[in-house]
CSV table of C-alpha atoms and ligand atoms in Angstrom, one decimal:
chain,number,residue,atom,x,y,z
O,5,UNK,CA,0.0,0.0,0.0
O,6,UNK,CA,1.4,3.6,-1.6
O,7,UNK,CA,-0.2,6.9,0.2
O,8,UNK,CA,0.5,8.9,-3.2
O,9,UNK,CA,1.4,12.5,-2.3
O,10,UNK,CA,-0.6,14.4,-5.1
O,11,UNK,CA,-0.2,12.7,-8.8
O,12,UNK,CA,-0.2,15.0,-11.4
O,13,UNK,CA,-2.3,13.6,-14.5
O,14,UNK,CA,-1.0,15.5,-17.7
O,15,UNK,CA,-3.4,14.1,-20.1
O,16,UNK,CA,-7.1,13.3,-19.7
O,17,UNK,CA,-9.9,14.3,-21.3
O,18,UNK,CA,-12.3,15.4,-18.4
O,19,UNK,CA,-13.9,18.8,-19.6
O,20,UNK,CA,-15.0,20.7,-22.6
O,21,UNK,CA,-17.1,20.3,-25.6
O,22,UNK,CA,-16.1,16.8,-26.8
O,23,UNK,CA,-16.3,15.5,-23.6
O,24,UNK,CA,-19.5,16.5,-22.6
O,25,UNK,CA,-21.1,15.0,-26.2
O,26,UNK,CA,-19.3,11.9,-25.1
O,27,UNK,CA,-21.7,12.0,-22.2
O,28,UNK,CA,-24.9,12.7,-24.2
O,29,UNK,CA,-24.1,10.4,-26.7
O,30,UNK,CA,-23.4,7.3,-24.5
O,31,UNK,CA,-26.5,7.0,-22.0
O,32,UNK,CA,-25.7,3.5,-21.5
O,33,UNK,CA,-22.2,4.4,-20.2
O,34,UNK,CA,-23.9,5.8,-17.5
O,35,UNK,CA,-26.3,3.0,-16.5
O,36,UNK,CA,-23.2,1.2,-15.2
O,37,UNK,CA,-21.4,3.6,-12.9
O,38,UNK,CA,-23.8,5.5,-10.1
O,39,UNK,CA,-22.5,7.3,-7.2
O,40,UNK,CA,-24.8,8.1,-4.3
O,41,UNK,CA,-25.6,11.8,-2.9
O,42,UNK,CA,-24.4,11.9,0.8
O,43,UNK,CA,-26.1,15.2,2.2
O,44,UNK,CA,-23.4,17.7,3.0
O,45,UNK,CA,-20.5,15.2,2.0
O,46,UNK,CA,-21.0,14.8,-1.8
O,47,UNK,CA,-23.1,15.2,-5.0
O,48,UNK,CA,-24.2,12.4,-6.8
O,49,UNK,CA,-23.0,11.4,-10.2
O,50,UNK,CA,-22.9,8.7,-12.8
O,51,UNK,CA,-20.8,7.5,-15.4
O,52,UNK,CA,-18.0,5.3,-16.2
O,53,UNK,CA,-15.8,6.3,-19.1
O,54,UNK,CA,-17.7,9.5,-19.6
O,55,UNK,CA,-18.5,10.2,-15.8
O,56,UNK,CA,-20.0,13.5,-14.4
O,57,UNK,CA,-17.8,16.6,-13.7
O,58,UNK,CA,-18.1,16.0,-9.7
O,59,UNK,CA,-17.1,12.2,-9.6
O,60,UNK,CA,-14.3,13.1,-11.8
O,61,UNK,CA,-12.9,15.1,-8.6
O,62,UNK,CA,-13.9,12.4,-5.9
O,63,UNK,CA,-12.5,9.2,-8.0
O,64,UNK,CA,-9.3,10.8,-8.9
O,65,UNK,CA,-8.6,12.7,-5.2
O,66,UNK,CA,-9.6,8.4,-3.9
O,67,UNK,CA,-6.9,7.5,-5.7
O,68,UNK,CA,-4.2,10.3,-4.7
O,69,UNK,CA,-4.0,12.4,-8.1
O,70,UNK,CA,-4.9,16.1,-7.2
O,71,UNK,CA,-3.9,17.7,-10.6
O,72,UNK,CA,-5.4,16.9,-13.9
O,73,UNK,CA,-4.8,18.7,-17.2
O,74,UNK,CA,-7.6,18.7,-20.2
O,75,UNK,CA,-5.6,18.5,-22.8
O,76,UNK,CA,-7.5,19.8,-25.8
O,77,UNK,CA,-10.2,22.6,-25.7
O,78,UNK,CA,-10.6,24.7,-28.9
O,79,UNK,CA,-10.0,28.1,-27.6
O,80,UNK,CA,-13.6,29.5,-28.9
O,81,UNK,CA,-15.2,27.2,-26.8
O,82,UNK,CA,-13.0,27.4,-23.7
O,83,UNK,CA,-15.0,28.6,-21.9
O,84,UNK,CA,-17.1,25.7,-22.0
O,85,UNK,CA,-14.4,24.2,-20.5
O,86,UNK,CA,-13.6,26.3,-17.5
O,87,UNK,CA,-17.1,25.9,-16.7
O,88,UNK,CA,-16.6,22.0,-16.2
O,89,UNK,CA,-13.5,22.1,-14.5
O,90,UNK,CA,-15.0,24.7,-12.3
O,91,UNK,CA,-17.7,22.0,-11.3
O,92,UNK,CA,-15.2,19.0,-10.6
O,93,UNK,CA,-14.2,19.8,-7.0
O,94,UNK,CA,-11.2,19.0,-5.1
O,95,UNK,CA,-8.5,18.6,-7.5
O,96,UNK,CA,-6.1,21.9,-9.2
O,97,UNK,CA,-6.9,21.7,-13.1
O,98,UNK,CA,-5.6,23.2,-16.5
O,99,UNK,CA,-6.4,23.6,-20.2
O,100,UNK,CA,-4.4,22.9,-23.3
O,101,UNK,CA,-5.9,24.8,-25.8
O,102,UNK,CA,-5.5,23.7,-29.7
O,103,UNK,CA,-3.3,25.8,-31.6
O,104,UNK,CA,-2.1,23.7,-34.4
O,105,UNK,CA,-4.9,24.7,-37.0
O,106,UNK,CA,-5.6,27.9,-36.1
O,107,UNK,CA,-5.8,30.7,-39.2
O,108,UNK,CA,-3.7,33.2,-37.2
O,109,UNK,CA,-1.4,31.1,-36.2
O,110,UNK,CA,-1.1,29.3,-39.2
O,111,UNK,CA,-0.7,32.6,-41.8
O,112,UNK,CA,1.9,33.7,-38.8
O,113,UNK,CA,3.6,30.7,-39.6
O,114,UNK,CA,3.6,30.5,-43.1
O,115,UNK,CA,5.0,34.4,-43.2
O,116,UNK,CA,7.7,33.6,-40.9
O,117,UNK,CA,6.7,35.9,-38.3
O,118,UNK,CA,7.6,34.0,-35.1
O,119,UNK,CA,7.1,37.2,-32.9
O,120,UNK,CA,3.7,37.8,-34.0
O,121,UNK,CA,2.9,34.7,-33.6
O,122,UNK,CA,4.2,34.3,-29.9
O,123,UNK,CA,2.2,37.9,-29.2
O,124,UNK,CA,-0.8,35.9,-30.5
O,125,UNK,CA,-0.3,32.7,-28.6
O,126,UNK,CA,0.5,34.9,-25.2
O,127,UNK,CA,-3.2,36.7,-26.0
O,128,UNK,CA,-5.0,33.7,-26.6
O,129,UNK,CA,-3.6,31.7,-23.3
O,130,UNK,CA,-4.1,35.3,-21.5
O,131,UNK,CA,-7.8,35.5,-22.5
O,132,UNK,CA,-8.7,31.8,-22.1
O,133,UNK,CA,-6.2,30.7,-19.7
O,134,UNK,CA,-4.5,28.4,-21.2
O,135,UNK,CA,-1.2,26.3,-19.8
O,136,UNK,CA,0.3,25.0,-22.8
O,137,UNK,CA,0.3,24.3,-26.8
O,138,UNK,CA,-1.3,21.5,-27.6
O,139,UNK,CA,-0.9,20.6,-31.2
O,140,UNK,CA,-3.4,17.5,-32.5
O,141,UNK,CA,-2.0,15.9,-35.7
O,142,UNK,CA,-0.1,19.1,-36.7
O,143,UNK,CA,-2.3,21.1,-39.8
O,144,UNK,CA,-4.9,17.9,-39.9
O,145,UNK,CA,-8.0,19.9,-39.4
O,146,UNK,CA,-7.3,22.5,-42.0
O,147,UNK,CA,-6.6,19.5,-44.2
O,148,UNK,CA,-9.9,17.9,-42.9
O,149,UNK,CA,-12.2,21.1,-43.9
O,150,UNK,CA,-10.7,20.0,-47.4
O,151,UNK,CA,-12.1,16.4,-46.9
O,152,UNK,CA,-8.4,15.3,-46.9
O,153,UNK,CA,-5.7,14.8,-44.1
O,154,UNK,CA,-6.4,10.9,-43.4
O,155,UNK,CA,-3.0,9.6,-42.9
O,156,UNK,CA,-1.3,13.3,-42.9
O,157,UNK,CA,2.9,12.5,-42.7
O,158,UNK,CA,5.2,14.9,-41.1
O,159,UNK,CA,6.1,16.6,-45.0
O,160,UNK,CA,2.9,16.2,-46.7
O,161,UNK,CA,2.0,20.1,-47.3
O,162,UNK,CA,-1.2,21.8,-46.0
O,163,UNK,CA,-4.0,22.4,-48.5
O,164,UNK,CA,-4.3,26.1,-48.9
O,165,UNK,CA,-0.6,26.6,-47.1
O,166,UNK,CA,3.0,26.9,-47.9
O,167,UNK,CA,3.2,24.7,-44.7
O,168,UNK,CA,3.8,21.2,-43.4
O,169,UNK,CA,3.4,19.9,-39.9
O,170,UNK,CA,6.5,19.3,-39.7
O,171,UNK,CA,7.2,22.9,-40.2
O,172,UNK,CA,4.3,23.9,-37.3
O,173,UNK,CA,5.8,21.7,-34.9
O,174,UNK,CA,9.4,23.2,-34.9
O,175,UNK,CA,8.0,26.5,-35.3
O,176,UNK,CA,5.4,26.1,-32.3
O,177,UNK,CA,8.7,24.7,-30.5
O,178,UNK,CA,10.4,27.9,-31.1
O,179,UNK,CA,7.3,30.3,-30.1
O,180,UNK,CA,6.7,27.8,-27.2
O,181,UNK,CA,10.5,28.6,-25.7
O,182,UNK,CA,10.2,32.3,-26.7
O,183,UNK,CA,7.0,32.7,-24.3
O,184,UNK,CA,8.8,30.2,-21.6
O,185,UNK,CA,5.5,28.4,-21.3
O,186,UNK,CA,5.6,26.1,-18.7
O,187,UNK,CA,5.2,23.0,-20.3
O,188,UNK,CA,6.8,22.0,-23.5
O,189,UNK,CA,4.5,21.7,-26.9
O,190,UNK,CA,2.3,18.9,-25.9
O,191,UNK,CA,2.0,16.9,-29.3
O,192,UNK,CA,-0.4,14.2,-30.4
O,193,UNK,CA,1.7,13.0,-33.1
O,194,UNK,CA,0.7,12.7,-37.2
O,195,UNK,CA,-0.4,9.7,-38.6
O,196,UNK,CA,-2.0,8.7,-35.1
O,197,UNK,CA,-3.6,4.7,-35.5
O,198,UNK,CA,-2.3,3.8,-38.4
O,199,UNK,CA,0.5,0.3,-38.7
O,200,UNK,CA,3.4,2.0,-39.1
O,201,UNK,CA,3.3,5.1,-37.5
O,202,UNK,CA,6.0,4.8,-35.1
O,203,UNK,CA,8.8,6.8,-37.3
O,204,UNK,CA,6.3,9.5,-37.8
O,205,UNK,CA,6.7,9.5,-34.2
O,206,UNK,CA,10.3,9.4,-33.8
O,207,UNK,CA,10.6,11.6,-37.2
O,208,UNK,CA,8.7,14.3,-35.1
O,209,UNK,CA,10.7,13.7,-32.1
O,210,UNK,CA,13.7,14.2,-34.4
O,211,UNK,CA,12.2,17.6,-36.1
O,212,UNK,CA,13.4,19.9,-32.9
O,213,UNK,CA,16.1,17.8,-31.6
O,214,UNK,CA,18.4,21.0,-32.1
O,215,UNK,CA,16.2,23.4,-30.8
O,216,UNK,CA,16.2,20.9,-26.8
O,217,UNK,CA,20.2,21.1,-27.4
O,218,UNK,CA,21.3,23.8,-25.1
O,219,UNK,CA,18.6,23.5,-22.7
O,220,UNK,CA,18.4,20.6,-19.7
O,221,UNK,CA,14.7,20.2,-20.1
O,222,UNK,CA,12.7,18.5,-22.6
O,223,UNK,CA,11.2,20.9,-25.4
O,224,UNK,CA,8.9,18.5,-27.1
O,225,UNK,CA,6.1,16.4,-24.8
O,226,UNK,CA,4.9,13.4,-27.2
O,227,UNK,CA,1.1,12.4,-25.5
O,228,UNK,CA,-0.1,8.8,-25.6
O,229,UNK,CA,3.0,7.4,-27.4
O,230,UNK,CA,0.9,3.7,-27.5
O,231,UNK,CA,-1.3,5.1,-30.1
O,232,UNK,CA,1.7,6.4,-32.6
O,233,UNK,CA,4.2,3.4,-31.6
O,234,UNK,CA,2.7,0.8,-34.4
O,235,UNK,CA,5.6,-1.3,-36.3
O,236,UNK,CA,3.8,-3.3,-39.3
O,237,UNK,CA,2.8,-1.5,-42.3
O,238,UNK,CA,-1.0,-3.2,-42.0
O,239,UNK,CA,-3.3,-4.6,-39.2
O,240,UNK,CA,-2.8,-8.2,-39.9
O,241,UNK,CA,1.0,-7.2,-39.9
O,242,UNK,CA,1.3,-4.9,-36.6
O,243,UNK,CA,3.7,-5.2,-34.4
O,244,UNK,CA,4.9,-2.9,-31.6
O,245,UNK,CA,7.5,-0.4,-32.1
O,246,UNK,CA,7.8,0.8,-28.8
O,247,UNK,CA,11.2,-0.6,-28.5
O,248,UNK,CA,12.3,1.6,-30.9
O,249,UNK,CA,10.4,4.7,-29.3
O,250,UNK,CA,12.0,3.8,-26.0
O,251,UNK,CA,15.7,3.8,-27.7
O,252,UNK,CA,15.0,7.1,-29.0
O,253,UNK,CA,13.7,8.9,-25.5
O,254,UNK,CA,16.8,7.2,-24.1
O,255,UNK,CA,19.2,8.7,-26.1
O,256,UNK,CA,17.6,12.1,-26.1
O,257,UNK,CA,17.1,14.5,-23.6
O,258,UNK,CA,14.9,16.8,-25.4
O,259,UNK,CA,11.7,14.8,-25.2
O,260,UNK,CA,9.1,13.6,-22.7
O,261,UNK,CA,6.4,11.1,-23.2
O,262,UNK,CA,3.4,9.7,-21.7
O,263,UNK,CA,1.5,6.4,-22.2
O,264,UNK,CA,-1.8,5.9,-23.2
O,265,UNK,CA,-2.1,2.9,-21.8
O,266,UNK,CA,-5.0,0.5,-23.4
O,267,UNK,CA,-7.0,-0.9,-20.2
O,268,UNK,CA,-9.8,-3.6,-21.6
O,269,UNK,CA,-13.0,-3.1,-22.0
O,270,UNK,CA,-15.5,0.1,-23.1
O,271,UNK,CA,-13.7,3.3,-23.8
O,272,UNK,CA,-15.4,6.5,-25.6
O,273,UNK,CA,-12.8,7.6,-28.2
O,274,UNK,CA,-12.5,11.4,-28.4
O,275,UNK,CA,-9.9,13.5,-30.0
O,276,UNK,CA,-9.2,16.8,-32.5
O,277,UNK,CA,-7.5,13.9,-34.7
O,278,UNK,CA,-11.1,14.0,-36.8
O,279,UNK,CA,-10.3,12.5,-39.9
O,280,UNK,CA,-8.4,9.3,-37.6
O,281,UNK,CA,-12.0,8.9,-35.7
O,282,UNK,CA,-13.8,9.1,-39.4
O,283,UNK,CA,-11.3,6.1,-39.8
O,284,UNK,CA,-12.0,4.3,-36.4
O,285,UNK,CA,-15.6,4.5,-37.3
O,286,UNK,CA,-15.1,2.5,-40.4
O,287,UNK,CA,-13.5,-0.1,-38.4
O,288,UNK,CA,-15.7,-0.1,-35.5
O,289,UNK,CA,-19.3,0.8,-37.0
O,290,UNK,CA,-21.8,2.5,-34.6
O,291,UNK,CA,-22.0,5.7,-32.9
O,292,UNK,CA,-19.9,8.6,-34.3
O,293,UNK,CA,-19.8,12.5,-33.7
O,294,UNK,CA,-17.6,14.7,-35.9
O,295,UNK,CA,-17.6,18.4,-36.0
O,296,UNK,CA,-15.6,21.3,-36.7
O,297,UNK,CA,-14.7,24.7,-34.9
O,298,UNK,CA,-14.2,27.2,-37.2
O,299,UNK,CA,-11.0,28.6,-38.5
O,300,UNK,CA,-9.0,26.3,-35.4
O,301,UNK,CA,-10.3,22.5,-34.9
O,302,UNK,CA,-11.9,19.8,-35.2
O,303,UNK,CA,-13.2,16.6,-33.2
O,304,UNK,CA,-14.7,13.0,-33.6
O,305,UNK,CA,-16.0,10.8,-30.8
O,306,UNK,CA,-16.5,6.8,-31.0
O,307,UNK,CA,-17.3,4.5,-28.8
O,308,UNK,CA,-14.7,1.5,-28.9
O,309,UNK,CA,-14.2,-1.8,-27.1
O,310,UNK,CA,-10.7,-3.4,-26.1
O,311,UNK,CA,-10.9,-7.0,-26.7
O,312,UNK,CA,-7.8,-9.1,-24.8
O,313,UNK,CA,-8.7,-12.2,-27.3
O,314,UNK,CA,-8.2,-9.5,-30.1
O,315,UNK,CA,-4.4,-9.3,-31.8
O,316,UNK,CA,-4.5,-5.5,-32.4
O,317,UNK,CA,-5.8,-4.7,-28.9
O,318,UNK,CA,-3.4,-7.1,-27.2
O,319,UNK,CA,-0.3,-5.6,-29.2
O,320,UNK,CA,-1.9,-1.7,-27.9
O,321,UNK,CA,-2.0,-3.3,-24.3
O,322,UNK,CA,1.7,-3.8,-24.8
O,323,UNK,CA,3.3,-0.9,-26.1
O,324,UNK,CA,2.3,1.5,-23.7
O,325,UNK,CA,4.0,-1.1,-20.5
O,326,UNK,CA,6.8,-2.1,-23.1
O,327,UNK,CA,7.6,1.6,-23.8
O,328,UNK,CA,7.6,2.5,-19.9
O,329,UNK,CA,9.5,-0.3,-18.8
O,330,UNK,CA,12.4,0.5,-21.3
O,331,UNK,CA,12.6,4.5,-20.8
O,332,UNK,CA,15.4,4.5,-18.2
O,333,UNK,CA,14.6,7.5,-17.0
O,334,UNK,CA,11.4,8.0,-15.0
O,335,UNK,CA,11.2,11.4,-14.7
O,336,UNK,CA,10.6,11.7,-18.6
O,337,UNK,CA,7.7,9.4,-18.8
O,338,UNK,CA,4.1,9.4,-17.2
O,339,UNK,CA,1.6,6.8,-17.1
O,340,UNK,CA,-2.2,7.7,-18.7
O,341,UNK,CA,-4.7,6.3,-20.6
O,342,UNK,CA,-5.7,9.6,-22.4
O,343,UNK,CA,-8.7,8.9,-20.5
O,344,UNK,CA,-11.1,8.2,-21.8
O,345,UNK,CA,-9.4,7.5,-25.2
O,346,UNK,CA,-7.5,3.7,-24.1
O,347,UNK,CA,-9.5,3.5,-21.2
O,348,UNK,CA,-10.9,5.2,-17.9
O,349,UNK,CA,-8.3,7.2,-15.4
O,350,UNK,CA,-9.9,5.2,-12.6
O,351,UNK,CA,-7.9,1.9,-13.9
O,352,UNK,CA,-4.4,3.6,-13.3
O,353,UNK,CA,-3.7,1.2,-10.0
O,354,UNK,CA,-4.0,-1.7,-12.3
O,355,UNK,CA,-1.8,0.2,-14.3
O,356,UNK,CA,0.5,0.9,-11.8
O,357,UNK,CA,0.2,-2.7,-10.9
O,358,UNK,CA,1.4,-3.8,-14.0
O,359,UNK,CA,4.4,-1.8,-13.9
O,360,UNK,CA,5.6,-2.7,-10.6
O,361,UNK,CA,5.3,-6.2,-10.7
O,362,UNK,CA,6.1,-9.0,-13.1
O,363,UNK,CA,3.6,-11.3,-12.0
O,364,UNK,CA,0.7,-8.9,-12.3
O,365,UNK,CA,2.0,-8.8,-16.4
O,366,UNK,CA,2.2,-12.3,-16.5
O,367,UNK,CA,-1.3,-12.9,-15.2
O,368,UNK,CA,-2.7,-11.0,-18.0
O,369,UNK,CA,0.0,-12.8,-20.6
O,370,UNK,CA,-2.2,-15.7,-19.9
O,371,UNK,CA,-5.7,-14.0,-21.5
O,372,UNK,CA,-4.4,-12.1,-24.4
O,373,UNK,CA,-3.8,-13.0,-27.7
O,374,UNK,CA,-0.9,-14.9,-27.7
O,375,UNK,CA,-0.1,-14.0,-31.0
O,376,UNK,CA,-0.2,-10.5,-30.6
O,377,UNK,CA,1.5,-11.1,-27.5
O,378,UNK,CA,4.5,-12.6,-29.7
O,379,UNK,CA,4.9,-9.2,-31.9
O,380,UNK,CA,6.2,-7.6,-28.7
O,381,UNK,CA,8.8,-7.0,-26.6
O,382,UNK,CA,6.6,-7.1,-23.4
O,383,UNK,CA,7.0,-10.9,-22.4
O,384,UNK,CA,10.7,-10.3,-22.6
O,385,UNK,CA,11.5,-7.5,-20.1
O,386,UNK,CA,12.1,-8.3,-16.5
O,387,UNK,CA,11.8,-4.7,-14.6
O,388,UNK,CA,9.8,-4.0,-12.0
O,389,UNK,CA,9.5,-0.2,-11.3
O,390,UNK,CA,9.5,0.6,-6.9
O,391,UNK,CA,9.9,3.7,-5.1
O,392,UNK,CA,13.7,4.0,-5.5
O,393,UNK,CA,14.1,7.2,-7.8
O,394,UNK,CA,15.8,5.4,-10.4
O,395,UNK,CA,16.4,2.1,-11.3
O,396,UNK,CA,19.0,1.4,-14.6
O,397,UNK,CA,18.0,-1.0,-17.3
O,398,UNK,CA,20.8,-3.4,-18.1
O,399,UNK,CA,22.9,-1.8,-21.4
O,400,UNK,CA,22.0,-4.6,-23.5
O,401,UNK,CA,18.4,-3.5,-24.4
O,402,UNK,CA,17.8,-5.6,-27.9
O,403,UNK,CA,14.6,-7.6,-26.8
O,404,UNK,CA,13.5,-7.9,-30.7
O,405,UNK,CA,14.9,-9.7,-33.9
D,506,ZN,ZN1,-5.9,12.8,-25.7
């Protein structure tokens, strides 16, 4: 038994636009999950992947996280947003707001004028307080108003701009240090869900390695590196690259990186990546919400289920854990589900349990798909985090052929 001292949750999707659709959208996710009203004690509240603004605050303060950070509110609809995290109570919160599409930021860009741009970007988290840049598939949504951007790389250009993401990224890096923000660019990377995304990732990583050189924190924040660390080049070929991923974070200082962990069972999907949950819809028919914010974002919504018998979901379930049990250094890496994206925040002691102990991951090697369990690295690794401050991996580090 741990008595955490305040956990700080960097990404999770607890208030704002998208996430209260999620709610409306999913009734039955809130048959499941009800919370009694104790009179002077608490409100009442229901939900499970979706829940209400007040249980957010009770279930994460039970389980001894009292910061949480919403990591994506358009900043027209902010706030929206301040208006739920206003309403969850006991825990200290913050809002990313989307940047990445924005007209004015984007024609600030494209003109090379970096100081205008950071006198925007100091405005805009001024007048909707803001904490940090968040940037969602750099450029997709402008692509998406043009019915294109599924699968956007890191060089394809953006219709309508002399731009690429690749371009938006290192240039949001450079505003980002100008205005000494206090969190790096907080990047969901291009290319998100699709087999083979993981140099995408590690290409982005790579984009502003020479802008983190002569600092000694990171300047890039990659966000749920699980769902851009996919070896393979289809599904019936994926395999995890989170080896790789974890090679990469090792040998640079520059970047920081957080899970995403896939927890099994009913998630509600919900992200800026639009076009990716246009994709995700195709592949898991049912419920879908898109929409569009003008001239700065966009969102989808789907409902998905993580199936351990299921070789894509059981090679998900790895990365994340494989990833976080080969980045040597602890401080760079944080454990989420990008709730409620690969599954609920309230399932981080299981996550935590997984990390810490061997036998907890071998318990579950024994229900998942032991084929996708194969395309992994996972089975292979022996660490077992604990609550010394740092614990070295061996040097050898090749698990893979
Ligand atoms: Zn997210």
């Amino acid at each position: 038994m741990v008595v955490m001292p305040g956990g700080i949750d960097i990404h999770s999707h607890i208030a704002g636009p998208k996430v209260n659709a999620g709610r409306i959208m999913r009734p039955e996710d809130h048959y499941k999950i009800f919370m009694r009203m104790v009179l002077g004690v608490r409100r009442s509240g229901t939900g499970r992947t979706t829940p209400s603004t007040n249980m957010i605050g009770y279930k994460y303060a039970r389980m001894g996280w009292t910061t949480v950070f919403e990591p994506a509110t358009p900043p027209l609809e902010t706030r929206h947003t301040h208006e739920e995290l206003d309403d969850i109570p006991i825990l200290d919160k913050g809002c990313f707001p989307l940047l990445d599409s924005n007209w004015f930021v984007l024609d600030y860009l494209q003109n090379k004028e970096y100081e205008k741009c950071a006198t925007f970007i100091g405005w805009i988290m001024d007048a909707i307080k803001g904490y940090a840049v968040k940037i969602v598939d750099p450029g997709v949504a402008e692509a998406w108003g043009w019915g294109r951007g599924v699968g956007l790389c890191l060089d394809d250009p953006i219709p309508g701009y002399n731009l690429t993401p690749k371009e938006i990224v290192r240039s949001l890096c450079k505003v980002n240090s100008m205005l000494k923000l206090p969190h790096p660019i907080h990047v969901h990377c291009n290319r998100l869900g699709f087999p083979g995304n993981y140099t995408c990732t590690i290409d982005t990583m790579d984009a502003v390695s020479d802008l983190g050189l002569n600092v000694d924190f990171p300047v890039i924040h990659i966000t749920h590196v699980q769902f851009t660390g996919y070896a393979g080049d289809s599904w019936a070929t994926l395999r995890s690259g989170g080896e790789e991923i974890a090679k990469y974070v090792n040998n640079h200082k520059h970047v920081s990186i957080d899970l995403g962990q896939v927890i099994f069972g009913d998630s509600t999907t919900m992200t800026a990546d639009a076009p990716f949950e246009f994709v995700l819809h195709h592949l898991a028919p049912g419920k879908w919400t898109s929409a569009d914010v003008e001239a700065e974002t966009s969102s989808g919504i789907v409902p998905y289920k993580y199936k351990k018998k299921n070789l894509v979901n059981t090679v998900q379930w790895c990365i994340g854990l494989e990833v976080a049990l080969l980045v040597k250094d602890p401080w760079r890496i944080f454990p989420t589900t990008d709730h409620p994206n690969a599954g609920p925040f309230t399932s981080y002691p299981t996550v935590l349990s997984w990390l810490i102990s061997k036998k907890a991951r071998e318990k579950m090697f024994e229900q998942v798909n032991r084929r996708g369990l194969r395309r992994t690295a996972l089975p292979a690794i022996d660490r077992e985090y604990d609550l010394q401050l740092y614990q070295p991996l061996t040097e050898n580090m090749t698990f893979m052929k």
